[in-house]
mmCIF file of N, CA and C in Angstrom:
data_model
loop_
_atom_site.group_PDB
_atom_site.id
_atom_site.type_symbol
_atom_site.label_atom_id
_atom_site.label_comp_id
_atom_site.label_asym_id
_atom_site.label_seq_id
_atom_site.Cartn_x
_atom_site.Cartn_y
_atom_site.Cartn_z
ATOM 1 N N UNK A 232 -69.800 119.702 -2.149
ATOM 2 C CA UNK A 232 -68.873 119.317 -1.097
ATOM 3 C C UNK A 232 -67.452 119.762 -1.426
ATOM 4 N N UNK A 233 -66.919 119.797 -2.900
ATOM 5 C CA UNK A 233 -65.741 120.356 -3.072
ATOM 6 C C UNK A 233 -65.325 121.517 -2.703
ATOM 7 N N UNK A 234 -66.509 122.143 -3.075
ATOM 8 C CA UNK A 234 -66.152 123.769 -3.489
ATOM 9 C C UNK A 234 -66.330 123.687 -2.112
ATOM 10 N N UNK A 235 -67.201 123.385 -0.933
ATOM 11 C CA UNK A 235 -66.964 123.940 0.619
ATOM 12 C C UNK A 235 -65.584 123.730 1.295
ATOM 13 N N UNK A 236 -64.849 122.475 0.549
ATOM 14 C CA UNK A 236 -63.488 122.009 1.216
ATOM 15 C C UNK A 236 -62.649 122.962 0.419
ATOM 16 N N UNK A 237 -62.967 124.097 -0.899
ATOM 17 C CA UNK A 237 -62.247 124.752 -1.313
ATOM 18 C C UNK A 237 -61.362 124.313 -2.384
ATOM 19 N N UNK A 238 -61.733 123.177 -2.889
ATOM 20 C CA UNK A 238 -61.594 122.130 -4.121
ATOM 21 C C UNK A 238 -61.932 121.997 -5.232
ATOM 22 N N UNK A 239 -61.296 122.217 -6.062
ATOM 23 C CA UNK A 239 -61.754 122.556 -7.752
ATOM 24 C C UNK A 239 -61.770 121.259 -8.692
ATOM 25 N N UNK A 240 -62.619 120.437 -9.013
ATOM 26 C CA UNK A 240 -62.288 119.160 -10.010
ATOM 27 C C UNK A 240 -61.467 119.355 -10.871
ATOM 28 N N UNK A 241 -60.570 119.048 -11.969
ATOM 29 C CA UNK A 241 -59.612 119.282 -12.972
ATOM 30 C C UNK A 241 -60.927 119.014 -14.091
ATOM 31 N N UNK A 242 -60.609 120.384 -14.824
ATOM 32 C CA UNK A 242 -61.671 120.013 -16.212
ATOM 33 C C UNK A 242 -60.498 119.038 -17.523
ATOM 34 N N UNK A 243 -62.042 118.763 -17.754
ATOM 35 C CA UNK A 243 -61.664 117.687 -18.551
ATOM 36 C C UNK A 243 -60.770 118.489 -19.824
ATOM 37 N N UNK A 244 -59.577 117.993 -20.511
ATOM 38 C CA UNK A 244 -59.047 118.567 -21.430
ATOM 39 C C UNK A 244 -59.736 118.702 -22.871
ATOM 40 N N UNK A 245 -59.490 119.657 -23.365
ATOM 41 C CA UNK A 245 -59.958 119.726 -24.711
ATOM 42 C C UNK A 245 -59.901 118.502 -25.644
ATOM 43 N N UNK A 246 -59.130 117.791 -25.805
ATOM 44 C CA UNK A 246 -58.346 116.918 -26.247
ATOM 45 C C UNK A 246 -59.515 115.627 -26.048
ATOM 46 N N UNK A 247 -59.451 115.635 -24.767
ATOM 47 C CA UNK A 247 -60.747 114.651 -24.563
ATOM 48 C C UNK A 247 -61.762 114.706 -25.138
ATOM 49 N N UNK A 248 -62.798 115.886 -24.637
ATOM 50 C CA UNK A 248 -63.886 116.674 -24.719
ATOM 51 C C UNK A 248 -64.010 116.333 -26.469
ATOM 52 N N UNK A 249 -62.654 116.814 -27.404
ATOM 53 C CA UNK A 249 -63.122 116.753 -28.923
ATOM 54 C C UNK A 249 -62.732 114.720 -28.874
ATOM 55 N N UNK A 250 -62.458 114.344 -28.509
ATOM 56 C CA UNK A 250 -62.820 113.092 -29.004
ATOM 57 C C UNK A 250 -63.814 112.225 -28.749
ATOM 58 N N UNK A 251 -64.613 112.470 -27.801
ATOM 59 C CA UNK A 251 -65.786 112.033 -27.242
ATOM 60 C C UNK A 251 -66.504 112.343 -28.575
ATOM 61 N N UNK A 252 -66.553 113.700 -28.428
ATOM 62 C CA UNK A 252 -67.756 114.602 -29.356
ATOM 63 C C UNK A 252 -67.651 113.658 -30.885
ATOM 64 N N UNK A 253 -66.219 113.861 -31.075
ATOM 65 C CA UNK A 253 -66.114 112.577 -32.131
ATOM 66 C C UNK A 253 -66.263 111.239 -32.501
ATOM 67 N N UNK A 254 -66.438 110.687 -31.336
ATOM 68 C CA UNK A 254 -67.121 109.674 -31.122
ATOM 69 C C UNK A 254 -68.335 109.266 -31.411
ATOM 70 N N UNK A 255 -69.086 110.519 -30.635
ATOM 71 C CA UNK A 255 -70.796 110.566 -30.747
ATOM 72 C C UNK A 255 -70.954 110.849 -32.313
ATOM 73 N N UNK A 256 -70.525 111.580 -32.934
ATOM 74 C CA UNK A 256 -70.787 112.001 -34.492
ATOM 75 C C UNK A 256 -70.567 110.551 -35.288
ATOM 76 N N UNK A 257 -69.399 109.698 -34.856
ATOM 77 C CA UNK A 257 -69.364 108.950 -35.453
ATOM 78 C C UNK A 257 -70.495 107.933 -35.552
ATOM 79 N N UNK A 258 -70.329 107.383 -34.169
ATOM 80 C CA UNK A 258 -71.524 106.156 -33.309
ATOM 81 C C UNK A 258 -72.854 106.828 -34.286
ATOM 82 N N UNK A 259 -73.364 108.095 -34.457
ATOM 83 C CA UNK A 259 -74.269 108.358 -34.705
ATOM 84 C C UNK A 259 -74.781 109.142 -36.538
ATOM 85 N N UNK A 260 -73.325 108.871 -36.949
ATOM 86 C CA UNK A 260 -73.488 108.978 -38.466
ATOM 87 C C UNK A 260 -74.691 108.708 -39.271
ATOM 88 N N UNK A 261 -74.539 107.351 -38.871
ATOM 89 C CA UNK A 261 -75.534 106.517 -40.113
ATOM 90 C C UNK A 261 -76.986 105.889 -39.199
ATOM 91 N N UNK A 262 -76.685 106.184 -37.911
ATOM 92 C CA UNK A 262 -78.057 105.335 -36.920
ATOM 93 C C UNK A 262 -78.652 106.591 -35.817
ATOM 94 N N UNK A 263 -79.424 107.179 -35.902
ATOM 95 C CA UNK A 263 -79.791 108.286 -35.069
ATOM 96 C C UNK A 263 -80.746 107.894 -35.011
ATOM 97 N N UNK A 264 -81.310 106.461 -34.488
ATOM 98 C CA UNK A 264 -82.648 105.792 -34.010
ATOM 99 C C UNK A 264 -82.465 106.271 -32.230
ATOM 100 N N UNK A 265 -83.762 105.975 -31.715
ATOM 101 C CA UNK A 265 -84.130 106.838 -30.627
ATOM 102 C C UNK A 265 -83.566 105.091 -30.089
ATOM 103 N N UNK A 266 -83.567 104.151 -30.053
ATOM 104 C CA UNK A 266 -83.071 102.281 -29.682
ATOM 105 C C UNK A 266 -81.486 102.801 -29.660
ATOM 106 N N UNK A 267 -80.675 103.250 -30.878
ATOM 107 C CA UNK A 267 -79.261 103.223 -30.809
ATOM 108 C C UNK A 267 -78.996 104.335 -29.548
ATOM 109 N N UNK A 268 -79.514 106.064 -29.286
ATOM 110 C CA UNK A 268 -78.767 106.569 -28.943
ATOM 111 C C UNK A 268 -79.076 106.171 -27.327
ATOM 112 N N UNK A 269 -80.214 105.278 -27.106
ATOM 113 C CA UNK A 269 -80.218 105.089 -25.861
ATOM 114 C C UNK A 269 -79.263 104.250 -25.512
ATOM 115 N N UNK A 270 -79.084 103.502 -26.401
ATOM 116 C CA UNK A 270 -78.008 102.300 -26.153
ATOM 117 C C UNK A 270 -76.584 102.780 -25.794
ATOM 118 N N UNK A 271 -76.505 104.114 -26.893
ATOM 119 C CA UNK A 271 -74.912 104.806 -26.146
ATOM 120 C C UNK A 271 -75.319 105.467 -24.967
ATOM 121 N N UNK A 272 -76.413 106.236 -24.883
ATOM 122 C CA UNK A 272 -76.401 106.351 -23.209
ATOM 123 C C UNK A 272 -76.466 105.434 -22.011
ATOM 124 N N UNK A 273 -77.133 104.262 -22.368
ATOM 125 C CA UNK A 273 -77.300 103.269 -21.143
ATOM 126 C C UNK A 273 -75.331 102.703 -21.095
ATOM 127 N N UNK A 274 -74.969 102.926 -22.088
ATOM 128 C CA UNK A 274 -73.526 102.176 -21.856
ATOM 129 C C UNK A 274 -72.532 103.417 -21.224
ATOM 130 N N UNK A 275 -72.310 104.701 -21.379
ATOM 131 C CA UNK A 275 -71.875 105.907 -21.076
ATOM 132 C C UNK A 275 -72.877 106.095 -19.785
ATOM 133 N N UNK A 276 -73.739 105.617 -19.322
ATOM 134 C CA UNK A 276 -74.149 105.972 -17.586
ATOM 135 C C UNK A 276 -73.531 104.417 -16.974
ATOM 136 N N UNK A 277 -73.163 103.593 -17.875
ATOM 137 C CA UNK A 277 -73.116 102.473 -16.985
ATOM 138 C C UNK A 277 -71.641 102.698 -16.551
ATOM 139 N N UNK A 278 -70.861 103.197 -17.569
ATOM 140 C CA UNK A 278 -69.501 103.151 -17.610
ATOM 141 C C UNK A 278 -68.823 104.373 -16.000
ATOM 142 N N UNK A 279 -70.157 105.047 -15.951
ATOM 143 C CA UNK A 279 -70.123 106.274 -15.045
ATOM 144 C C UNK A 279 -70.629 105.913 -13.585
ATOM 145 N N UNK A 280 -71.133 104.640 -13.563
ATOM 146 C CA UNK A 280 -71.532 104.214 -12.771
ATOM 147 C C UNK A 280 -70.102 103.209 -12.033
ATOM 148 N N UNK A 281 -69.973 102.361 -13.011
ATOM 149 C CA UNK A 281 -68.521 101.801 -12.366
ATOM 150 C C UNK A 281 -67.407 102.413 -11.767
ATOM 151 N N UNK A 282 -67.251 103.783 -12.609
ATOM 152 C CA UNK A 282 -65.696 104.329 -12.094
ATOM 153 C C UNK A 282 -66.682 105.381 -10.990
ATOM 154 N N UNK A 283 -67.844 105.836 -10.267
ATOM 155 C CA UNK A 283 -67.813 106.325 -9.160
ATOM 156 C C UNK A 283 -67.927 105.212 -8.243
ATOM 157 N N UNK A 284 -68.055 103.615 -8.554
ATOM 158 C CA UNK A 284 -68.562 103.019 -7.464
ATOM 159 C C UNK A 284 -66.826 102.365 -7.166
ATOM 160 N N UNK A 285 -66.013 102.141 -8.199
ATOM 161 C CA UNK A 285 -64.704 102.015 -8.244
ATOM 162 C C UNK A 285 -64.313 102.844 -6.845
ATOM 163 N N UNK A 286 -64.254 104.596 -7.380
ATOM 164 C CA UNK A 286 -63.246 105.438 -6.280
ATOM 165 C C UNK A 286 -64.281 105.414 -5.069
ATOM 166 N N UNK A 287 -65.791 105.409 -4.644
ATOM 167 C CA UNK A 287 -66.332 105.074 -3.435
ATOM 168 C C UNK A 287 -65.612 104.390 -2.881
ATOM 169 N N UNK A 288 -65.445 102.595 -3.788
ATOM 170 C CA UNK A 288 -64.609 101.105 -2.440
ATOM 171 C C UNK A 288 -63.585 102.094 -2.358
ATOM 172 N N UNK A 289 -62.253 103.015 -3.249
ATOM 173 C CA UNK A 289 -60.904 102.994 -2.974
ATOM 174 C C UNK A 289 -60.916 104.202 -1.784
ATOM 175 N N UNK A 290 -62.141 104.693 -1.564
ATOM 176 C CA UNK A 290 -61.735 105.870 -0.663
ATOM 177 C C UNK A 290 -62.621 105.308 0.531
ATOM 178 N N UNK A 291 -62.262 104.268 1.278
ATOM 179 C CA UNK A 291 -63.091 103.864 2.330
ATOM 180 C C UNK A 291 -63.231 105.216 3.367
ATOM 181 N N UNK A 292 -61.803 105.929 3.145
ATOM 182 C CA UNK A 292 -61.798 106.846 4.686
ATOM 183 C C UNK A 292 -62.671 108.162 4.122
ATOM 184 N N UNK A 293 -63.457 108.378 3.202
ATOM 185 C CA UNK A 293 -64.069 109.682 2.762
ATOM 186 C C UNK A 293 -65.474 109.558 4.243
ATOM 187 N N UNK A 294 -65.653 110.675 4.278
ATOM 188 C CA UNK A 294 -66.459 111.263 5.045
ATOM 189 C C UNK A 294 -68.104 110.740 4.790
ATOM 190 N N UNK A 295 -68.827 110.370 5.867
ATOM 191 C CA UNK A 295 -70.020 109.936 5.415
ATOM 192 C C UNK A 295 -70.974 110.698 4.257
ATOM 193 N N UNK A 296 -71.021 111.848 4.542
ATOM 194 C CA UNK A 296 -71.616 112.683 3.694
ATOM 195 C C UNK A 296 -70.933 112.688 2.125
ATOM 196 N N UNK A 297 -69.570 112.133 2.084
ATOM 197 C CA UNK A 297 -69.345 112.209 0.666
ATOM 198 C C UNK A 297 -69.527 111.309 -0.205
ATOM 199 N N UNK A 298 -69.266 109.662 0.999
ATOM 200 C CA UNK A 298 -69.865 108.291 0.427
ATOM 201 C C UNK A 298 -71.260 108.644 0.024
ATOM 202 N N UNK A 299 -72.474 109.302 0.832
ATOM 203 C CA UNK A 299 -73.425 109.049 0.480
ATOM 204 C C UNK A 299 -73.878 109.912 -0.804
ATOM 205 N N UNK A 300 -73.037 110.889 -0.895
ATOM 206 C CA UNK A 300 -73.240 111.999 -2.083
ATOM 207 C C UNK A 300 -72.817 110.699 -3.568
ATOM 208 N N UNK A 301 -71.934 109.818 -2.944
ATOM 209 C CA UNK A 301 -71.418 109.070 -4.133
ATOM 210 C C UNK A 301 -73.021 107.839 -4.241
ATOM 211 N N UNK A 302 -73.478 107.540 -3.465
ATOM 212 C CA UNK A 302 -74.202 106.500 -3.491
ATOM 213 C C UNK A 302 -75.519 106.717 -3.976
ATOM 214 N N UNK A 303 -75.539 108.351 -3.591
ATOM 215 C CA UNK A 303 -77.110 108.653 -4.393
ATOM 216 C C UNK A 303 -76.732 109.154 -5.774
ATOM 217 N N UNK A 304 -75.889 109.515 -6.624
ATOM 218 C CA UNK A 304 -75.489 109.375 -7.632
ATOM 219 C C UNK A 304 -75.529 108.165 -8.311
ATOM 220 N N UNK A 305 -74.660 107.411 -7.733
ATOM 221 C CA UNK A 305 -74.734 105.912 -8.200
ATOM 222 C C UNK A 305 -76.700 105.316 -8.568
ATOM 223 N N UNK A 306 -77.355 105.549 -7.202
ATOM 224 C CA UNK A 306 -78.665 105.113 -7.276
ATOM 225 C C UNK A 306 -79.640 105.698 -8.257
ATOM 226 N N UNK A 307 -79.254 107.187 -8.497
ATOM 227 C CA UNK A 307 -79.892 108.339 -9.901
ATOM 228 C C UNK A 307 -79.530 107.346 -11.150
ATOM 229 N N UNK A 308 -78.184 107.528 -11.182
ATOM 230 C CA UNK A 308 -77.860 107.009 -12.540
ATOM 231 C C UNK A 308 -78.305 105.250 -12.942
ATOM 232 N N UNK A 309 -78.669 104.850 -11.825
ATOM 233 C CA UNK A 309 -78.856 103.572 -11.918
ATOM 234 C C UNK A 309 -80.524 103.454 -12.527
ATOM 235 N N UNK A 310 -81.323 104.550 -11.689
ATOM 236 C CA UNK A 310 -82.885 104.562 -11.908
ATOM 237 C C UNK A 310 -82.947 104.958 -13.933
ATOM 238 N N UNK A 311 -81.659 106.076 -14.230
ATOM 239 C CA UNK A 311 -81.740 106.596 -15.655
ATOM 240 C C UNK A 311 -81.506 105.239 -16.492
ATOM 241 N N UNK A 312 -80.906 104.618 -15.869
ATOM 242 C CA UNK A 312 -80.155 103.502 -17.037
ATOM 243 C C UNK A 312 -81.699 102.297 -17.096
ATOM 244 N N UNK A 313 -82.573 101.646 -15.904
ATOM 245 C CA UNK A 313 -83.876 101.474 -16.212
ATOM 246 C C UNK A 313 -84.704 102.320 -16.879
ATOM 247 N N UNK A 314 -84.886 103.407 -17.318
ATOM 248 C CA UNK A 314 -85.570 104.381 -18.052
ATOM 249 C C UNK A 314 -85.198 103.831 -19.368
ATOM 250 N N UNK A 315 -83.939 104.303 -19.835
ATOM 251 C CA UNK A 315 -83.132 104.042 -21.086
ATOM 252 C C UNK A 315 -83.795 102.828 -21.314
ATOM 253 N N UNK A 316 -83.981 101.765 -20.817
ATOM 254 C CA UNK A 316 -84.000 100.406 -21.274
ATOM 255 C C UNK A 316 -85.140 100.108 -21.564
ATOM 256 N N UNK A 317 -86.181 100.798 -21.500
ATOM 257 C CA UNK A 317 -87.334 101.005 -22.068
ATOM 258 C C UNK A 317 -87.346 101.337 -23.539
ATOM 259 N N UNK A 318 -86.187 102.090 -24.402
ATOM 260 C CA UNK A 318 -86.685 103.046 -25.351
ATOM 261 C C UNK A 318 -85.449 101.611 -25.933
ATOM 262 N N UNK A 319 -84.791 100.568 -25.857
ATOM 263 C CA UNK A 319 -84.116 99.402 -26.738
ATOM 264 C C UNK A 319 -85.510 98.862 -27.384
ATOM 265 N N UNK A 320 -85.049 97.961 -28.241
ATOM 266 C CA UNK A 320 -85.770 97.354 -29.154
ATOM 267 C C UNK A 320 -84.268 96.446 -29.685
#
């Protein structure tokens, strides 16, 4: 839908990108159990889940087709995060 309105997302900065990555190395130093890394994914889709359902309420006036582009996202990531919760212990 962007790219048809001729709209480019802002990439994420380097800056970011290496601290995440640093993050994950860390979180995953000493625990690279298949229970922990689901656990950082079920919390990193949940966290992804709030801030699209966040800008959905703040953009009431977006176009039906873009709410719903946001809502079946929301509903994907929601089905991944029941998956994930299978592989806790």
């Amino acid at each position: 839908l962007l790219n048809a309105m001729g709209v480019m997302p802002e990439p994420k900065r380097a800056l970011d990108r290496a601290g995440a990555w640093l993050g994950l190395e860390m979180s995953t130093l000493t625990d690279r159990s298949t229970a922990h890394l689901a656990d950082l994914m079920v919390q990193g889709t949940t966290m992804g889940i709030i801030e699209v359902t966040k800008a959905r309420n703040e953009c009431t006036d977006a176009d039906a087709q873009a709410q719903g582009v946001a809502s079946a996202f929301i509903a994907r990531q929601q089905q991944a995060v029941d998956v994930l919760k299978g592989f806790l212990c």
